[in-house]
């Protein structure tokens, strides 16, 4: 960009939203009322909200203009055709089906192809992806590379799928029981880590050998493409659009949450090539979402998504985006705080096992850190560990921990500035200094599916 090393936000701010400040005593009371689950805390009472990068993006003035300009016609909306054109240019897929968010695309897809006796491999399933497969009786299988589950091992593409395990798995279960293979780019549940182009290509080769379609869970396709450009040989001189198009060229379809790499506050799509599958998908769409030219969205949302998709492949934006996440990780590492390395595209993950080694996984060390970050500094992160993915053995009832105990600090796109992040560093440093005093938690109430959203906890005294 320039000869200077300071990477600046590639935008100016023209609308602001005030932050409400709370005291530590107030937050203590808020936590108690929330059952020590930060999903139950009113957002107004959060100072810096790093719960998720989903739907929390700051939209551009052009996206807001699109909101005013959206065509709200029931059928054949102009905004749909703009949306469809942009999605087709980026993904190359023949059929574009708008939905209200990513999980609606998953629900449509898996209610058609998954079911009892069916297996869906992924590098690592996101929680809603897994839930939608299990909801229809299928089995979600994670096949990350070994480095992918070691938080302190550096690897440029920790999001990769283990191709050899994939092939063995297909042989073991039979290709007829595997309706599709998925690759999540970037691999959110595994630390927001990228998948290399080589890995996408190799996974596709295995899929083709057994006649299985490959789908991308494409929520963060642009962040993934930037990592490929930065870290994979042969891509340094390609444009982000070229990298993105090549990524999608190996896939037969994708699910997408526009709440991530489309800078929208709501929306998503299912895109695919297979004509028959598209007919079935549109049939479910009409019953559960809406008419095919709006899906679960208003015309204005389609307009905002189309504009956002054009903005997200701007390399100046991606340089700033990836660098600002890396900046937070770097500051924490300098202070000796254990984080997953390398930092992901959309979030920094604290390694709770090393942060609070005195708390065993069944007492949720990640949850303990999440609670403390809120109490001390009003920062809201999220546990991605045994609260989210821990299970009980069906026969013995024994606790099975998740492979990693992480605390995700997701960075909303274009929302916080460097001084917000410096404050976050200070708060985490304070919590880390007093880490010996962190307590374990037990669940006092939980729902049967996706329990982390609503569970209630109490500290173990
Ligand atoms: C967010 C997300 C989803 C689900 O999208 P929603 O819009 O939240 O329903 C699916 N997969 C991945 C990898 C995600 O990050």
PDB file of C-alpha atoms and ligand atoms in Angstrom, residues 52-54 100-104 106 124-129 184-189 217-220 255-260 267-268 346 408, ligand 1:
ATOM      1  CA  UNK A  52     -18.915 -13.387  17.706  1.00  0.00           C
ATOM      2  CA  UNK A  53     -18.021 -11.886  14.357  1.00  0.00           C
ATOM      3  CA  UNK A  54     -21.406 -13.053  13.097  1.00  0.00           C
ATOM      4  CA  UNK A 100     -32.046 -16.063   6.213  1.00  0.00           C
ATOM      5  CA  UNK A 101     -28.713 -17.271   7.571  1.00  0.00           C
ATOM      6  CA  UNK A 102     -26.100 -20.005   7.235  1.00  0.00           C
ATOM      7  CA  UNK A 103     -27.888 -22.612   9.297  1.00  0.00           C
ATOM      8  CA  UNK A 104     -30.968 -22.368   7.081  1.00  0.00           C
ATOM      9  CA  UNK A 106     -27.493 -26.285   6.261  1.00  0.00           C
ATOM     10  CA  UNK A 124     -14.229 -29.631  11.656  1.00  0.00           C
ATOM     11  CA  UNK A 125     -17.963 -29.110  11.771  1.00  0.00           C
ATOM     12  CA  UNK A 126     -19.263 -25.821  13.066  1.00  0.00           C
ATOM     13  CA  UNK A 127     -21.803 -26.277  15.889  1.00  0.00           C
ATOM     14  CA  UNK A 128     -24.899 -25.526  13.767  1.00  0.00           C
ATOM     15  CA  UNK A 129     -23.616 -27.756  10.952  1.00  0.00           C
ATOM     16  CA  UNK A 184     -15.063 -25.301   6.357  1.00  0.00           C
ATOM     17  CA  UNK A 185     -13.059 -22.263   5.176  1.00  0.00           C
ATOM     18  CA  UNK A 186     -11.673 -20.943   7.432  1.00  0.00           C
ATOM     19  CA  UNK A 187     -12.045 -23.721   9.991  1.00  0.00           C
ATOM     20  CA  UNK A 188     -13.978 -21.833  12.657  1.00  0.00           C
ATOM     21  CA  UNK A 189     -14.281 -24.488  15.363  1.00  0.00           C
ATOM     22  CA  UNK A 217     -18.866 -24.137   4.344  1.00  0.00           C
ATOM     23  CA  UNK A 218     -17.783 -20.810   2.902  1.00  0.00           C
ATOM     24  CA  UNK A 219     -18.561 -18.304   5.689  1.00  0.00           C
ATOM     25  CA  UNK A 220     -15.023 -16.881   5.692  1.00  0.00           C
ATOM     26  CA  UNK A 255     -23.370 -23.015   2.318  1.00  0.00           C
ATOM     27  CA  UNK A 256     -22.714 -19.439   3.340  1.00  0.00           C
ATOM     28  CA  UNK A 257     -23.551 -17.167   6.227  1.00  0.00           C
ATOM     29  CA  UNK A 258     -23.588 -13.586   4.955  1.00  0.00           C
ATOM     30  CA  UNK A 259     -23.224 -12.537   8.603  1.00  0.00           C
ATOM     31  CA  UNK A 260     -19.495 -13.231   8.236  1.00  0.00           C
ATOM     32  CA  UNK A 267     -28.513 -13.470   5.470  1.00  0.00           C
ATOM     33  CA  UNK A 268     -26.893 -16.365   3.716  1.00  0.00           C
ATOM     34  CA  UNK A 346     -11.446 -13.739  12.569  1.00  0.00           C
ATOM     35  CA  UNK A 408     -12.622 -17.397  21.374  1.00  0.00           C
TER      36      UNK A 408
HETATM   37  C1  LIG B   1     -21.642 -18.915  11.494  1.00  0.00           C
HETATM   38  C2  LIG B   1     -21.325 -20.175  10.856  1.00  0.00           C
HETATM   39  C3  LIG B   1     -22.333 -21.023  10.376  1.00  0.00           C
HETATM   40  C4  LIG B   1     -23.811 -20.745  10.583  1.00  0.00           C
HETATM   41  O1  LIG B   1     -24.208 -19.511  10.073  1.00  0.00           O
HETATM   42  P1  LIG B   1     -25.406 -18.660  10.754  1.00  0.00           P
HETATM   43  O2  LIG B   1     -25.576 -17.527   9.836  1.00  0.00           O
HETATM   44  O3  LIG B   1     -24.935 -18.281  12.112  1.00  0.00           O
HETATM   45  O4  LIG B   1     -26.599 -19.552  10.830  1.00  0.00           O
HETATM   46  C5  LIG B   1     -21.949 -22.179   9.743  1.00  0.00           C
HETATM   47  N1  LIG B   1     -20.666 -22.512   9.600  1.00  0.00           N
HETATM   48  C6  LIG B   1     -19.660 -21.720  10.047  1.00  0.00           C
HETATM   49  C7  LIG B   1     -18.246 -22.126   9.835  1.00  0.00           C
HETATM   50  C8  LIG B   1     -19.950 -20.540  10.695  1.00  0.00           C
HETATM   51  O5  LIG B   1     -18.963 -19.775  11.149  1.00  0.00           O
END
